[in-house]
Short mmCIF file of C-alpha atoms in Angstrom, two decimals:
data_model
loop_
_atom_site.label_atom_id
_atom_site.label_comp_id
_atom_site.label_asym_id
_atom_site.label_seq_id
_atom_site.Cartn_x
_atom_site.Cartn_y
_atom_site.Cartn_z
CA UNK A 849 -13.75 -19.78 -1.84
CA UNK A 850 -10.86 -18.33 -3.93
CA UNK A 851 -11.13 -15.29 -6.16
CA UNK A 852 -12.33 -16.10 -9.81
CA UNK A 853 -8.70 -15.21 -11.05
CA UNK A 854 -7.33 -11.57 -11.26
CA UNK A 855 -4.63 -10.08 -13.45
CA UNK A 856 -1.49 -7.49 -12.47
CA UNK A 857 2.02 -7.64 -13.23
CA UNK A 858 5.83 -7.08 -12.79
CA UNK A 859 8.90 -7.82 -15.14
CA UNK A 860 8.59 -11.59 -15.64
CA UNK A 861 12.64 -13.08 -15.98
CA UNK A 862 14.26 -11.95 -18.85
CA UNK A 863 12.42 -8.41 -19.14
CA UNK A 864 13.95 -5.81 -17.15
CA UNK A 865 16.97 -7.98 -16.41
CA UNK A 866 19.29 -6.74 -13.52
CA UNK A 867 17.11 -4.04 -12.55
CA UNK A 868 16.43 -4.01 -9.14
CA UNK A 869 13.44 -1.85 -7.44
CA UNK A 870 14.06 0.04 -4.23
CA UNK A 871 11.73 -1.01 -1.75
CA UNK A 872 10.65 1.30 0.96
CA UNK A 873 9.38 -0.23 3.93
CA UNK A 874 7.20 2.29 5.59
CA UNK A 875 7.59 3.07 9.37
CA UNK A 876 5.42 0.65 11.10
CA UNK A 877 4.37 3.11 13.50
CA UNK A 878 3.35 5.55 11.20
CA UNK A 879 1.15 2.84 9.10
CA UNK A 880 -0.75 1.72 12.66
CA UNK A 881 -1.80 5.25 12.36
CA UNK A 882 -3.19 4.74 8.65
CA UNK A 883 -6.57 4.75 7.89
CA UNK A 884 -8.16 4.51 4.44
CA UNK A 885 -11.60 6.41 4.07
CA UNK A 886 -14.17 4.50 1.58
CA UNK A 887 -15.56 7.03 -0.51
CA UNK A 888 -19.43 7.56 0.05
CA UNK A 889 -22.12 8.66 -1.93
CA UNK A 890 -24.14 11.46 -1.46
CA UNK A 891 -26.64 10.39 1.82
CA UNK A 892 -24.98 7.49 2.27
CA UNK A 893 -23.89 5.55 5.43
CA UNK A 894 -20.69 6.52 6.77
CA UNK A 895 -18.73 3.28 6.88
CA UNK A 896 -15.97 2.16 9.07
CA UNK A 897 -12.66 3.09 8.01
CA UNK A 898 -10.58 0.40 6.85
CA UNK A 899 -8.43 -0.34 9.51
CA UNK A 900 -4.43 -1.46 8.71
CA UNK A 901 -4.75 -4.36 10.93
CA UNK A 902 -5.46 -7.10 8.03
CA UNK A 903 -3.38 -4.76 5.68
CA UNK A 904 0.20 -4.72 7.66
CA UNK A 905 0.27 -8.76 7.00
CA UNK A 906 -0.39 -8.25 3.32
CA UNK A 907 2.17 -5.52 3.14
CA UNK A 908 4.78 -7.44 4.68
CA UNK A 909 4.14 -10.38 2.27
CA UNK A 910 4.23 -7.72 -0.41
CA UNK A 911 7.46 -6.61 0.33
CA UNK A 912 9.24 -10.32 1.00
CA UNK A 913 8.05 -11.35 -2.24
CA UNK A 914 8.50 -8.05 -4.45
CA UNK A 915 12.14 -7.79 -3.09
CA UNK A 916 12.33 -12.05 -4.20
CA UNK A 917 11.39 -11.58 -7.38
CA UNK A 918 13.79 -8.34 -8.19
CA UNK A 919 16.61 -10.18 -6.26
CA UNK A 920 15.78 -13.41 -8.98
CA UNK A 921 15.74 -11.33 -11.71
CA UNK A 922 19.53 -9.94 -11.01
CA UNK A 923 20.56 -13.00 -10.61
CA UNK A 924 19.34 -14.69 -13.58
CA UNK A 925 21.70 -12.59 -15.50
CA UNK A 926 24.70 -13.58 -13.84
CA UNK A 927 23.69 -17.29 -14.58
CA UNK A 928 22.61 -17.97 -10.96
CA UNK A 929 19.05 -19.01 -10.41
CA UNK A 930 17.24 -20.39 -6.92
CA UNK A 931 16.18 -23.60 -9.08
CA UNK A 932 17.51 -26.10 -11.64
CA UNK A 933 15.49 -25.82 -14.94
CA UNK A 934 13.19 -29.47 -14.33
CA UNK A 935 13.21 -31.98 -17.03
CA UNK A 936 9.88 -32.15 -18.60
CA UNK A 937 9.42 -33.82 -22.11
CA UNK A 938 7.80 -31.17 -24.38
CA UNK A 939 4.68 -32.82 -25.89
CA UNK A 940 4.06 -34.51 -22.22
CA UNK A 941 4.01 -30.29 -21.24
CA UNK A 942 1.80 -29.66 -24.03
CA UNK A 943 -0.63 -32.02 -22.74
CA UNK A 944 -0.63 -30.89 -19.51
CA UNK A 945 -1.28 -26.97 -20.57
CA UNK A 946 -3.82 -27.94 -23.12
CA UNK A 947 -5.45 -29.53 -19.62
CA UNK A 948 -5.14 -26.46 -17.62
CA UNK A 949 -6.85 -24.41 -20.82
CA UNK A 950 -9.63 -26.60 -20.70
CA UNK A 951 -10.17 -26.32 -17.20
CA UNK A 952 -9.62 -22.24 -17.37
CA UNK A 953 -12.13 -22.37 -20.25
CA UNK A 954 -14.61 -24.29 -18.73
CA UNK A 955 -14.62 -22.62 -15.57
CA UNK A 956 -14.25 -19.14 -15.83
CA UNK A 957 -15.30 -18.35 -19.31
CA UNK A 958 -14.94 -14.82 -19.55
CA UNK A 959 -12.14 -14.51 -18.04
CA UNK A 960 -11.00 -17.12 -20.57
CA UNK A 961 -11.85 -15.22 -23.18
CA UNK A 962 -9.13 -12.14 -21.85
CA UNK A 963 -6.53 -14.78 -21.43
CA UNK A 964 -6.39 -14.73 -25.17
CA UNK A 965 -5.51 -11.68 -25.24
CA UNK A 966 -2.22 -11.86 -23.83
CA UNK A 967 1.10 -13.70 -25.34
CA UNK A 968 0.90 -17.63 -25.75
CA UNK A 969 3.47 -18.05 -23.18
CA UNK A 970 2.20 -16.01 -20.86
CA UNK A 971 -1.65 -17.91 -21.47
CA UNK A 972 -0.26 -20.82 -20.93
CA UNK A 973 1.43 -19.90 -17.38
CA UNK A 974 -1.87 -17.74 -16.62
CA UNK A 975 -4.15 -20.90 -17.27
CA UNK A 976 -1.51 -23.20 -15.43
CA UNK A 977 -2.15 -20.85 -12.21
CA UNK A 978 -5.71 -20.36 -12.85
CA UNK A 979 -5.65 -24.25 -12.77
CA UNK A 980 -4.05 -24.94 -9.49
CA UNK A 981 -6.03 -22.03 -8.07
CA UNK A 982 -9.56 -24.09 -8.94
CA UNK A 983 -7.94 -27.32 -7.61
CA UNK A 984 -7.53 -25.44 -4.34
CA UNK A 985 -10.54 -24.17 -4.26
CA UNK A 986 -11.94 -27.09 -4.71
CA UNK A 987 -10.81 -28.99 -1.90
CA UNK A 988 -13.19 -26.99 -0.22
CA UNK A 989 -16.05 -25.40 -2.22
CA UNK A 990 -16.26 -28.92 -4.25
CA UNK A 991 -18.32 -32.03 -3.97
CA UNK A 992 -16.24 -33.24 -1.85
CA UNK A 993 -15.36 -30.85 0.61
CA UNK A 994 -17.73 -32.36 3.45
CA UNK A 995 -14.63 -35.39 3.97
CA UNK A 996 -11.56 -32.49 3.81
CA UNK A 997 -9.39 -32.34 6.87
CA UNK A 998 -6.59 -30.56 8.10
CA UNK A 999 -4.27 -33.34 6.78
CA UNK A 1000 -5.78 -33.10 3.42
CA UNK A 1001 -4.91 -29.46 3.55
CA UNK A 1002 -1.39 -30.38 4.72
CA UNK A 1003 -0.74 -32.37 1.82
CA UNK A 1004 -1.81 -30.33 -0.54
CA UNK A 1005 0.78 -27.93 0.42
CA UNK A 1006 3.36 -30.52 0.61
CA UNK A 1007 2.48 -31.45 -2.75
CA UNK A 1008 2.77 -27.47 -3.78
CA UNK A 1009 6.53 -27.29 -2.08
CA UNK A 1010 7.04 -30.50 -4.65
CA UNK A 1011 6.01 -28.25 -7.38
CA UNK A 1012 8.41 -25.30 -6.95
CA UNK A 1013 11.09 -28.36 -5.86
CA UNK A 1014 10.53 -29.74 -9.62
CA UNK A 1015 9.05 -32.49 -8.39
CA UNK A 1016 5.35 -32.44 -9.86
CA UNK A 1017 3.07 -35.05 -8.87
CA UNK A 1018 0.79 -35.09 -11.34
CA UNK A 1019 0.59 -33.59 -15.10
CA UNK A 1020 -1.42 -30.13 -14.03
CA UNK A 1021 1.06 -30.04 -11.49
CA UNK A 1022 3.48 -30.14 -13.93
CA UNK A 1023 2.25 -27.29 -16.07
CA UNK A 1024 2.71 -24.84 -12.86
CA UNK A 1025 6.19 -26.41 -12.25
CA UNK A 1026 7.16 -25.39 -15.66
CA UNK A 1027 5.35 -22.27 -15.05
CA UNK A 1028 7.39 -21.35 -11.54
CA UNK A 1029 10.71 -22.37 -13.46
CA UNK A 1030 10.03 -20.14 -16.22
CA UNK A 1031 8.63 -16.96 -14.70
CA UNK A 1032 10.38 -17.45 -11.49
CA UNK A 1033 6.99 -17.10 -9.47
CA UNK A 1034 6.87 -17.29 -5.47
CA UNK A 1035 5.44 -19.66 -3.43
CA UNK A 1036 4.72 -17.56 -0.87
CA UNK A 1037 1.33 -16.33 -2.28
CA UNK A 1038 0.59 -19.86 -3.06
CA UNK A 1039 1.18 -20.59 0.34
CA UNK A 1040 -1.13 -17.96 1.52
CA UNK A 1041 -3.90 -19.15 -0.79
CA UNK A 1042 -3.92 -22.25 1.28
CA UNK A 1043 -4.20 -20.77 4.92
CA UNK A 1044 -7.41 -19.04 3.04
CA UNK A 1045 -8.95 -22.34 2.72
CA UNK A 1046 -8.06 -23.44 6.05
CA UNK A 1047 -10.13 -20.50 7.17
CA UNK A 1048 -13.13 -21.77 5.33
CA UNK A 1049 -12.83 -24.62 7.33
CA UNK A 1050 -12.44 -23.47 10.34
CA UNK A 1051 -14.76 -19.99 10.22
CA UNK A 1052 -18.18 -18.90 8.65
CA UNK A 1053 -18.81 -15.72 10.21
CA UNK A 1054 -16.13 -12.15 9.90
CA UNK A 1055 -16.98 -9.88 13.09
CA UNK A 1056 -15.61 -6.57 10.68
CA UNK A 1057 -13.99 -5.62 7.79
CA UNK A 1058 -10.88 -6.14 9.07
CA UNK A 1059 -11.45 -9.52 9.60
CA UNK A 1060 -12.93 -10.21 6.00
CA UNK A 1061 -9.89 -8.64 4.73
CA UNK A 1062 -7.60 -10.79 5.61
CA UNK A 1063 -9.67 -13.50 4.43
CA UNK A 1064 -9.94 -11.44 1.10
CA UNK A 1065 -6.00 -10.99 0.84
CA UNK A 1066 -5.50 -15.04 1.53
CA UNK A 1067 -7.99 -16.13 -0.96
CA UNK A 1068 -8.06 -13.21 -3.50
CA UNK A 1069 -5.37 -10.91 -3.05
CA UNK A 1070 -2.91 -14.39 -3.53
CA UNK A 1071 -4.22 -14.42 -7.44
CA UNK A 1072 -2.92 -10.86 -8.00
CA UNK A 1073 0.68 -11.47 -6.47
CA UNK A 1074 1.19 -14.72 -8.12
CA UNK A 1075 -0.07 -13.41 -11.39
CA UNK A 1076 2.46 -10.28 -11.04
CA UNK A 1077 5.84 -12.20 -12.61
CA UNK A 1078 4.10 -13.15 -15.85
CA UNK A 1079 2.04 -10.18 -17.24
CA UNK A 1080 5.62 -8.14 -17.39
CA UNK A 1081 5.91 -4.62 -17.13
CA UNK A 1082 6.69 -1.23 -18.94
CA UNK A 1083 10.74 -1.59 -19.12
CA UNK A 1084 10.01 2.03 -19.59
CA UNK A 1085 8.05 2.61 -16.72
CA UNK A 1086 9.45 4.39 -13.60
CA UNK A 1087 6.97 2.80 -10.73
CA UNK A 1088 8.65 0.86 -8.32
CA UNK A 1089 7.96 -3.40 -8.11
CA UNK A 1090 5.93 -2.46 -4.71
CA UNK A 1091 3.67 -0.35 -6.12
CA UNK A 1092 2.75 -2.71 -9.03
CA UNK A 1093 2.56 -5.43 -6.47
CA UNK A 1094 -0.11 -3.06 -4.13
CA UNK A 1095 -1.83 -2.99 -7.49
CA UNK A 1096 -2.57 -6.58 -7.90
CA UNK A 1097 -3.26 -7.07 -4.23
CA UNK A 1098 -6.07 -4.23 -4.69
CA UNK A 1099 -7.47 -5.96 -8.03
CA UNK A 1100 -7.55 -9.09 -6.35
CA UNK A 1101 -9.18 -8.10 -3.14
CA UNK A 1102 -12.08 -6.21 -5.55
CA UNK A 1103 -11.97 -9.80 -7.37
CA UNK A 1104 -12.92 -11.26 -4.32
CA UNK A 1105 -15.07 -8.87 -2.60
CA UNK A 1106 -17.24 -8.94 -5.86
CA UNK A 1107 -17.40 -12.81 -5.70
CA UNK A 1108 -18.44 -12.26 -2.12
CA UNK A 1109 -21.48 -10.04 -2.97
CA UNK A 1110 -22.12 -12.29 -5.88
CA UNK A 1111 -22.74 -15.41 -4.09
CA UNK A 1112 -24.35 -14.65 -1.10
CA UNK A 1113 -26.62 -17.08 -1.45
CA UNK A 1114 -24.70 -19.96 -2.43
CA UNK A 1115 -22.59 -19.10 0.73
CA UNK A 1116 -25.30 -19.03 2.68
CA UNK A 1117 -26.44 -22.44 1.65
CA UNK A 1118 -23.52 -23.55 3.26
CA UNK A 1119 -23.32 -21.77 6.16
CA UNK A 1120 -21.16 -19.48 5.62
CA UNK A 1121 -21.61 -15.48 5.91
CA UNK A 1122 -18.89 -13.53 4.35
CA UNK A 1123 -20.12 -10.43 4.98
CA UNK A 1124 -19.04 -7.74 8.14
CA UNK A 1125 -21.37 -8.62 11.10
CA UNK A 1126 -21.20 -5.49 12.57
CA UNK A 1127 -22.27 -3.51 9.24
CA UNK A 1128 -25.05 -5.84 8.49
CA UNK A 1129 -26.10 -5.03 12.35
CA UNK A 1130 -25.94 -1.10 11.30
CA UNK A 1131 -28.67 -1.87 9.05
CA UNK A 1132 -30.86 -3.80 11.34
CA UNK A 1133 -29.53 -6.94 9.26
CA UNK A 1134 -29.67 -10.66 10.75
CA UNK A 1135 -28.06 -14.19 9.87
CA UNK A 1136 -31.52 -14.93 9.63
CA UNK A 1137 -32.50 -12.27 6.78
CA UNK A 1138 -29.78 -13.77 4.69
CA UNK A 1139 -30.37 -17.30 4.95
CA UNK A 1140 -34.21 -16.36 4.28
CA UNK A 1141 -32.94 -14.25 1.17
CA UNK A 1142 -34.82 -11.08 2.16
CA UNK A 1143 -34.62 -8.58 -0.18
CA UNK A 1144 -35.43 -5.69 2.02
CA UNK A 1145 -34.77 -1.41 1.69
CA UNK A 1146 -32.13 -2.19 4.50
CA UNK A 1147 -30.45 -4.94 2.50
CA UNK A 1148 -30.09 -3.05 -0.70
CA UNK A 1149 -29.03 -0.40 1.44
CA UNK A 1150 -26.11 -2.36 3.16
CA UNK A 1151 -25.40 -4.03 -0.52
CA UNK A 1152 -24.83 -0.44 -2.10
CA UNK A 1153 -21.99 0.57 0.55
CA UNK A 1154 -20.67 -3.01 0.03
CA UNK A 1155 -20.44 -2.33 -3.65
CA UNK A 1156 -19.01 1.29 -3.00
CA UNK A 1157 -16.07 -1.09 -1.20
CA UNK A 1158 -15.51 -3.26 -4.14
CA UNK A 1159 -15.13 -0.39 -6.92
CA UNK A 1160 -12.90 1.88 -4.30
CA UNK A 1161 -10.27 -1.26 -4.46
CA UNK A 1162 -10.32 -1.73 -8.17
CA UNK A 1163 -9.84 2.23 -8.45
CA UNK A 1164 -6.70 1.67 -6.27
CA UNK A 1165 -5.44 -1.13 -8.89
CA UNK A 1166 -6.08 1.12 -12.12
CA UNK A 1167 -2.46 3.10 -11.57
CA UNK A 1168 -0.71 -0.23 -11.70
CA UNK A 1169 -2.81 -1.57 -15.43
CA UNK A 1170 -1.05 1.93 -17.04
CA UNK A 1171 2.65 0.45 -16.08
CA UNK A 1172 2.29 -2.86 -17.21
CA UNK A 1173 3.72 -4.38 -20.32
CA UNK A 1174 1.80 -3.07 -23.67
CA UNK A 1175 1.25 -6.82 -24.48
CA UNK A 1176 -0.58 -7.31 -21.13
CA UNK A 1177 -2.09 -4.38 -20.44
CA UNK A 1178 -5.43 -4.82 -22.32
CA UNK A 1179 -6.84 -7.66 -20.37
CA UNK A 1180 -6.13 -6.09 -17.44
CA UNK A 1181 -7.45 -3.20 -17.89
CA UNK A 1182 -10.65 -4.85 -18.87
CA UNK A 1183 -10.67 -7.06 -15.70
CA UNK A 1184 -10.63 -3.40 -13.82
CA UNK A 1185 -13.73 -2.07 -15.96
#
């Protein structure tokens, strides 16, 4: 279950050429001392504290793939890339991002709707994403997921190296390829997106938050990084690549954790509980009062604190909307209200 698709960004190639960000790698021993408190209401339950453990993993995947992307764009001004342009006829790419709107438009119609907000290359590479991000999702949230193996997992992400190779299999798979050769995007998110769907196939129950998160960066988080090279940002702005990165893993982790609260039931109909067991047990909340959708005091109880979660990330992405390119900045900031 992947995040309905979330928006952030960082200078796509071409803007912001030959700048390169300074990323500071915090001291890992001071961040295993980090905690982050989630604000409470008055007379609310105190909550956990949201423990680093999922977050050092993310942060370290934020940092290999902010320092990519500024390395690329340095490079692209010398004339050096890390891939050949591919050779793609234009109307047969036409075709295959008219395909990828459709699918965005049928899918995830509000969202849709901000696409169109943005530049029309930038839609097209957003709806090119958005597509491979539903195929993926599909593999195992779709009619067919009951027959998906391991090895159906493993060659989907051979088939995703064969994309940022240039070799697309198929025409959406072509739309992303000329997606990753113009914006330069990284597979590594990608990448990640996938081990989140191997979860779903391996695990229907998260022991804490800490656990969920994880699953939240793999399946949600992903959307924001990927989504970073094409919305652009501020060539005015002074905020370092990392900190615009944070921002879109924050968006997309309240994407997800919003999706998770959303479809509790349709979860449970398959099993699955994406919810912290040890907070539901803080409310005196069983397996067994979900799959019998109780709505009890306790439950709407537990579901306020969860919700309390969801807005505290999406207040952590709202610094990163205010640096992002003018022509991007709208949709974004609407996905955060």
């Amino acid at each position: 279950m992947c995040s309905t698709f979330s928006l952030a960004a960082k200078p796509s190639i071409g803007e912001s050429r030959g700048k390169i960000w300074s990323l500071q790698v915090i001291n890992s021993a001071a961040r295993s001392e980090l905690n982050i408190n989630i604000p409470r209401e008055k007379n609310s339950i105190i909550l956990p504290r949201l423990s680093t453990q999922g977050m050092l993993q993310s942060d370290v995947h934020i940092c290999e793939i902010a320092e990519r992307q500024s390395l690329a764009n340095n490079l692209s001004d010398k004339g050096d890339a890390f891939r050949s342009k591919p050779q793609l006829d234009a109307m047969f790419l036409d075709e295959a991002y008219e395909r990828c709107r459709k699918i965005c438009a049928e899918y995830a119609k509000t969202y849709y709707l901000g696409t169109l907000l943005l530049t029309k290359e930038r839609q097209k590479a957003i709806w090119a994403v958005y597509a491979w991000c539903k195929r993926t999702d599909e593999l195992v949230d779709g009619p067919n997921a009951f027959c998906v193996s391991p090895a159906a997992l493993d060659r989907w992400e051979e088939r995703l190296q064969d994309i940022f190779n240039g070799h697309p299999n198929d025409i959406l798979d072509a739309a992303l390829t000329d997606t990753v050769s113009k914006f330069n995007l990284h597979i590594k998110p990608f990448r990640d997106m996938i081990k989140g769907m191997r979860m779903d196939t391996e695990k229907c129950r998260y022991a804490n938050f800490q656990e969920l998160y994880l699953y939240c960066y793999y399946a949600g988080g992903t959307v924001g990084l990927m989504s970073v090279p094409v919305m652009g940002m501020d060539p005015d702005s002074s905020a370092s690549a990392q900190s615009i990165y944070n921002a879109a893993l924050y968006l997309g982790i309240g994407n997800q954790l919003t999706n998770i609260l959303r479809d509790v039931g349709e979860d449970a109909s398959r099993g699955r509980i994406y919810l912290p067991q040890d907070e539901l047990a803080k409310f005196g909340l069983r397996d067994e009062d979900i799959f019998s959708r109780k709505v009890s005091d306790e439950w709407r109880e537990f579901m306020k604190e969860q919700i309390t979660r969801a807005r505290y990330f999406y207040k952590l992405a709202e610094e990163g909307a205010s640096e992002l390119d003018k022509a991007s900045r709208w949709p974004v900031t609407k996905k955060i209200l």
